[in-house]
């Protein structure tokens, strides 16, 4: 297939791009490098440096794309509480611009990076796709709006749409001399921050809140290896059906508290990890754990690296070789 990957210079988009190329697809990457990294671009993909709002320059009838995988977005839940407007503009308005272009050009299928943040504080655990959607931060709301737009787009105009609701993604892609991993500037995510502390690049890990209604009082998240998540995109492309909007949670179904994550980082790195409890981060749900029964049954998706130990080991290998040694 000829595919457009928006956000193909980012963490997940760059890894999916490599896997699509490996599977024999032709890929065009659209990214404005605002949060993406040039080094993450696949040499075999064509690169267009532009924001998603300008996607109609690329997605034309003549370009004859068979599908779009839409990753380009802002992703920091905490930041979205203080700068909501950039989340609505980038994530929601940007996606609507993409849908306009897709419709005008007659692109048949689209896979969207949705998020567990659409559920807010879940009323049932593990969370099925049918659970109440009540986001606790503008990040989740900005993505839920797109999920809703996709449902109506599929119903009214026949798009074959798939939303993958990511839980917490970790690990790296390390093979055939290619190393792709998580890097954000500034870093806001728990595991990469903990690795920076373990490496002595930060003084301590602040754990945001220890008075949540969870076993040890810290937030609980469901972690998934980025390679497993990437594979779900290739399966989603194949499963997409005209006029339908399929929605899948993608997680492992087991939760780790922030304190448990810190412990695994200590184990894997063999370094001390000073931790300090800090106030809660606004907008954080206490516990997000996926039921991925639907993805397993419908897509035949089976995670190959389900342990947090594997994810942190790969993230640490990437961090040491590609961030620490290059600083
Ligand atoms: N977190 C933390 N300290 C940090 C960064 C994150 O305690 O320096 C917590 C955060 O409050 C949440 C969990 O780690 O409970 C996962 O946050 P992250 O930003 O990694 O992902 P999110 O779940 O927001 O997508």
XYZ file of C-alpha atoms and ligand atoms in Angstrom:
352
model
C 0.000 0.000 0.000
C 1.014 3.630 -0.418
C 0.689 5.161 3.038
C 1.030 8.549 4.674
C 2.402 8.584 8.227
C 1.816 11.876 10.023
C 4.214 12.332 12.916
C 6.643 9.830 11.410
C 9.623 11.503 13.090
C 8.176 10.885 16.539
C 8.689 7.975 18.919
C 5.853 5.691 17.847
C 5.405 7.029 14.298
C 9.061 6.450 13.403
C 8.941 2.847 14.614
C 5.693 2.104 12.772
C 7.248 3.653 9.630
C 10.176 1.184 9.785
C 7.828 -1.746 10.244
C 5.622 -0.630 7.340
C 8.681 -0.329 5.096
C 9.898 -3.750 6.227
C 6.483 -5.176 5.339
C 6.866 -3.822 1.790
C 4.680 -0.709 1.944
C 5.588 2.632 0.358
C 5.645 5.394 3.002
C 5.504 9.184 2.914
C 6.197 10.846 6.283
C 4.669 14.208 7.143
C 6.170 15.888 10.210
C 7.021 19.488 11.114
C 9.836 18.339 13.455
C 8.301 20.414 16.230
C 8.509 17.463 18.569
C 9.899 14.887 16.140
C 13.570 14.209 15.423
C 15.243 14.225 12.042
C 17.480 11.312 13.096
C 14.380 9.172 13.547
C 13.313 9.553 9.901
C 13.516 6.383 7.824
C 15.866 6.870 4.848
C 13.548 4.787 2.659
C 10.502 6.964 3.311
C 9.820 10.193 1.463
C 9.803 13.100 3.940
C 7.605 16.201 3.806
C 8.398 18.863 6.396
C 4.976 20.395 7.104
C 2.414 20.627 9.897
C -0.635 18.404 9.759
C -2.795 21.480 9.167
C -1.199 21.682 5.697
C -1.714 18.032 4.866
C -3.915 18.790 1.835
C -0.687 19.749 0.011
C 0.324 16.099 0.193
C -2.926 14.146 0.358
C -4.299 14.814 -3.128
C -6.317 12.609 -5.462
C -3.260 12.364 -7.739
C -1.073 11.093 -4.882
C -3.442 8.090 -4.620
C -2.754 7.115 -1.032
C -4.241 3.821 0.126
C -4.225 4.912 3.730
C -3.078 7.273 6.452
C -1.650 6.509 9.887
C -2.156 9.616 11.985
C 0.288 10.053 14.875
C 1.062 13.788 14.725
C -0.127 15.226 18.045
C 0.879 16.740 21.339
C 0.920 14.092 24.061
C 1.628 15.499 27.514
C -1.462 15.218 29.714
C 0.014 17.510 32.396
C 0.905 20.228 29.878
C -2.603 20.057 28.425
C -4.013 21.252 31.777
C -2.076 24.501 31.548
C -1.996 25.011 27.763
C -5.254 23.414 26.580
C -5.512 25.620 23.506
C -2.486 24.041 21.829
C -4.031 20.600 22.341
C -7.325 21.595 20.707
C -5.488 23.305 17.848
C -2.962 20.572 17.135
C -4.797 17.438 18.024
C -8.387 18.226 17.147
C -8.259 20.912 14.470
C -5.202 19.258 12.903
C -7.073 15.950 12.676
C -10.140 17.625 11.167
C -7.888 19.155 8.482
C -6.574 15.665 7.793
C -10.109 14.258 7.524
C -11.039 17.005 5.037
C -8.014 16.116 2.913
C -8.671 12.384 3.149
C -12.304 12.867 2.095
C -11.430 15.200 -0.792
C -8.721 12.862 -2.085
C -10.777 9.686 -1.630
C -8.268 7.962 0.674
C -10.020 4.774 1.785
C -8.544 4.052 5.258
C -7.139 5.768 8.312
C -5.590 4.502 11.554
C -5.668 6.995 14.420
C -3.544 7.213 17.575
C -6.161 7.553 20.285
C -5.481 7.193 23.988
C -6.560 5.634 27.262
C -6.901 9.227 28.491
C -10.340 9.340 26.813
C -11.710 7.241 29.685
C -10.744 9.529 32.570
C -11.239 7.863 35.939
C -12.642 4.533 34.796
C -15.812 3.096 36.269
C -14.654 -0.460 35.468
C -11.233 -2.150 35.435
C -9.766 -3.470 33.217
C -11.264 -0.897 30.867
C -13.205 -2.163 27.821
C -13.742 0.064 24.780
C -17.392 0.441 25.769
C -16.527 2.070 29.131
C -17.746 5.578 29.912
C -15.590 8.222 28.250
C -14.995 11.127 30.615
C -11.483 12.561 30.101
C -9.893 14.323 33.073
C -7.555 16.440 30.923
C -7.747 18.369 27.623
C -5.286 15.940 26.029
C -7.780 13.086 26.408
C -10.684 15.341 25.402
C -8.866 16.535 22.273
C -8.409 12.906 21.195
C -11.947 11.842 22.125
C -13.290 14.587 19.849
C -11.340 13.008 16.969
C -12.616 9.528 17.797
C -16.153 10.920 17.587
C -15.393 12.675 14.295
C -14.068 9.387 12.903
C -17.253 7.525 13.823
C -19.356 10.043 11.907
C -16.874 10.210 9.017
C -17.049 6.443 8.576
C -20.853 6.436 8.849
C -21.484 9.339 6.478
C -18.655 9.016 3.956
C -17.555 5.386 4.054
C -14.057 5.850 5.524
C -12.517 2.655 6.920
C -11.355 4.039 10.274
C -9.543 2.429 13.181
C -8.712 4.073 16.509
C -6.062 2.450 18.661
C -6.348 3.641 22.242
C -2.809 3.474 23.571
C -2.119 2.875 27.220
C 1.409 3.776 28.430
C 4.067 3.048 25.850
C 7.659 2.162 26.733
C 10.749 0.452 25.326
C 12.642 1.000 22.107
C 13.180 -0.476 18.647
C 16.699 -1.867 18.441
C 17.422 -4.022 15.429
C 19.397 -4.222 12.187
C 21.555 -1.313 13.327
C 18.504 0.923 13.775
C 17.804 2.387 17.221
C 14.593 4.311 17.781
C 13.359 5.280 21.214
C 11.642 7.833 23.355
C 13.059 11.334 23.581
C 11.105 14.439 24.413
C 12.388 17.874 25.185
C 11.603 18.589 27.951
C 10.960 15.001 29.028
C 7.690 14.571 30.944
C 7.175 10.792 30.979
C 7.839 8.607 33.977
C 10.189 5.932 32.578
C 12.569 8.198 30.597
C 12.742 10.581 33.552
C 13.529 7.703 35.906
C 16.315 6.591 33.533
C 17.790 10.098 33.575
C 17.869 9.929 37.370
C 19.432 6.452 37.338
C 22.091 7.775 34.950
C 22.888 10.624 37.333
C 21.568 13.281 34.924
C 18.799 14.366 37.294
C 18.942 14.551 41.042
C 15.748 12.654 41.877
C 12.503 11.264 40.555
C 9.478 13.145 41.772
C 6.451 10.914 42.146
C 3.343 12.999 41.654
C 0.997 12.048 44.461
C 0.926 9.109 46.886
C -2.616 9.560 48.153
C -4.541 8.016 45.253
C -7.004 5.196 45.939
C -4.521 2.536 44.750
C -2.596 -0.130 46.635
C 0.495 1.990 47.387
C -1.183 5.353 46.850
C 0.627 6.162 43.577
C -1.016 6.152 40.145
C -1.266 2.861 38.268
C -0.674 2.553 34.516
C -0.665 -0.275 31.988
C 2.614 -0.362 30.037
C 3.008 -1.748 26.548
C 6.171 -2.287 24.522
C 6.401 0.109 21.584
C 7.118 -2.772 19.178
C 3.931 -4.544 20.250
C 1.993 -1.323 19.830
C 3.550 -0.754 16.410
C 2.509 -4.222 15.291
C -1.094 -3.442 16.234
C -1.042 -0.669 13.599
C -0.127 -3.053 10.811
C -2.919 -5.393 11.887
C -5.365 -2.464 12.117
C -4.599 -1.437 8.528
C -5.570 -4.899 7.349
C -8.696 -5.068 9.530
C -10.148 -1.685 8.501
C -13.558 -1.965 6.794
C -15.259 0.707 4.636
C -17.976 2.574 6.550
C -16.859 1.235 9.932
C -14.966 2.816 12.795
C -13.228 0.067 14.738
C -11.874 0.964 18.173
C -9.303 -1.072 20.105
C -7.620 -0.649 23.458
C -3.951 -1.564 23.249
C -2.410 -2.454 26.607
C -1.202 -5.521 28.495
C -3.992 -5.774 31.032
C -1.736 -5.436 34.082
C -1.077 -2.287 36.021
C 2.130 -0.987 37.616
C 2.155 1.757 40.199
C 4.617 4.618 39.850
C 6.549 3.200 42.799
C 6.682 -0.231 41.146
C 8.026 1.367 37.967
C 10.765 3.035 40.022
C 11.668 -0.345 41.498
C 11.946 -1.988 38.056
C 14.180 0.894 36.907
C 16.440 0.265 39.916
C 16.592 -3.464 39.104
C 17.320 -3.015 35.399
C 19.878 -0.220 35.682
C 21.544 -1.391 38.896
C 21.730 2.250 39.943
C 20.192 4.027 42.906
C 17.037 5.977 42.138
C 16.282 8.666 44.692
C 12.550 9.312 44.854
C 10.636 12.190 46.390
C 6.870 12.400 46.731
C 5.554 15.602 45.169
C 2.015 16.986 44.860
C -0.413 15.331 42.460
C -0.183 16.346 38.806
C -3.473 17.941 37.796
C -5.589 15.846 35.442
C -4.087 12.433 36.302
C -6.561 9.538 36.601
C -5.679 7.188 39.484
C -5.613 3.953 37.487
C -5.667 3.052 33.790
C -5.507 -0.635 32.913
C -6.702 -1.979 29.566
C -8.869 -4.820 28.565
C -7.388 -5.651 25.167
C -9.696 -8.618 24.649
C -11.156 -7.025 21.519
C -7.736 -6.395 19.906
C -6.687 -9.942 20.687
C -9.898 -11.485 19.327
C -10.432 -9.268 16.271
C -6.910 -8.352 15.221
C -5.207 -11.501 16.488
C -2.819 -9.179 18.345
C -0.572 -10.853 20.911
C 2.078 -8.827 22.744
C 5.538 -10.397 22.328
C 7.226 -8.344 25.075
C 4.650 -8.025 27.836
C 6.964 -7.572 30.817
C 7.858 -4.177 32.232
C 11.380 -5.527 32.740
C 11.748 -6.033 28.942
C 10.416 -2.565 28.222
C 12.676 -0.818 30.720
C 15.696 -2.866 29.553
C 15.160 -1.762 25.936
C 14.509 1.837 26.999
C 17.706 1.797 29.088
C 19.758 0.327 26.206
C 18.487 3.090 23.909
C 19.019 5.796 26.517
C 22.604 4.730 27.246
C 23.705 4.315 23.651
C 21.782 7.059 21.897
C 21.166 9.795 24.394
C 23.748 9.557 27.158
C 26.745 8.783 24.951
C 25.811 11.498 22.495
C 25.424 14.287 25.053
N 4.838 10.788 36.810
C 5.552 11.050 37.984
N 6.714 11.769 37.888
C 7.189 12.224 36.706
C 6.466 11.939 35.515
C 5.289 11.215 35.616
O 5.147 10.657 39.076
O 8.238 12.888 36.700
C 3.595 10.007 36.924
C 2.363 10.706 36.377
O 1.835 11.605 37.324
C 1.464 9.505 36.093
C 2.462 8.414 35.667
O 3.737 8.842 36.155
O 0.839 9.082 37.299
C 2.565 8.253 34.162
O 2.757 9.551 33.603
P 3.310 9.784 32.157
O 3.420 11.276 31.957
O 4.545 8.955 31.952
O 2.192 9.171 31.196
P 0.583 9.445 31.140
O -0.033 8.356 31.971
O 0.310 10.833 31.637
O 0.301 9.296 29.677
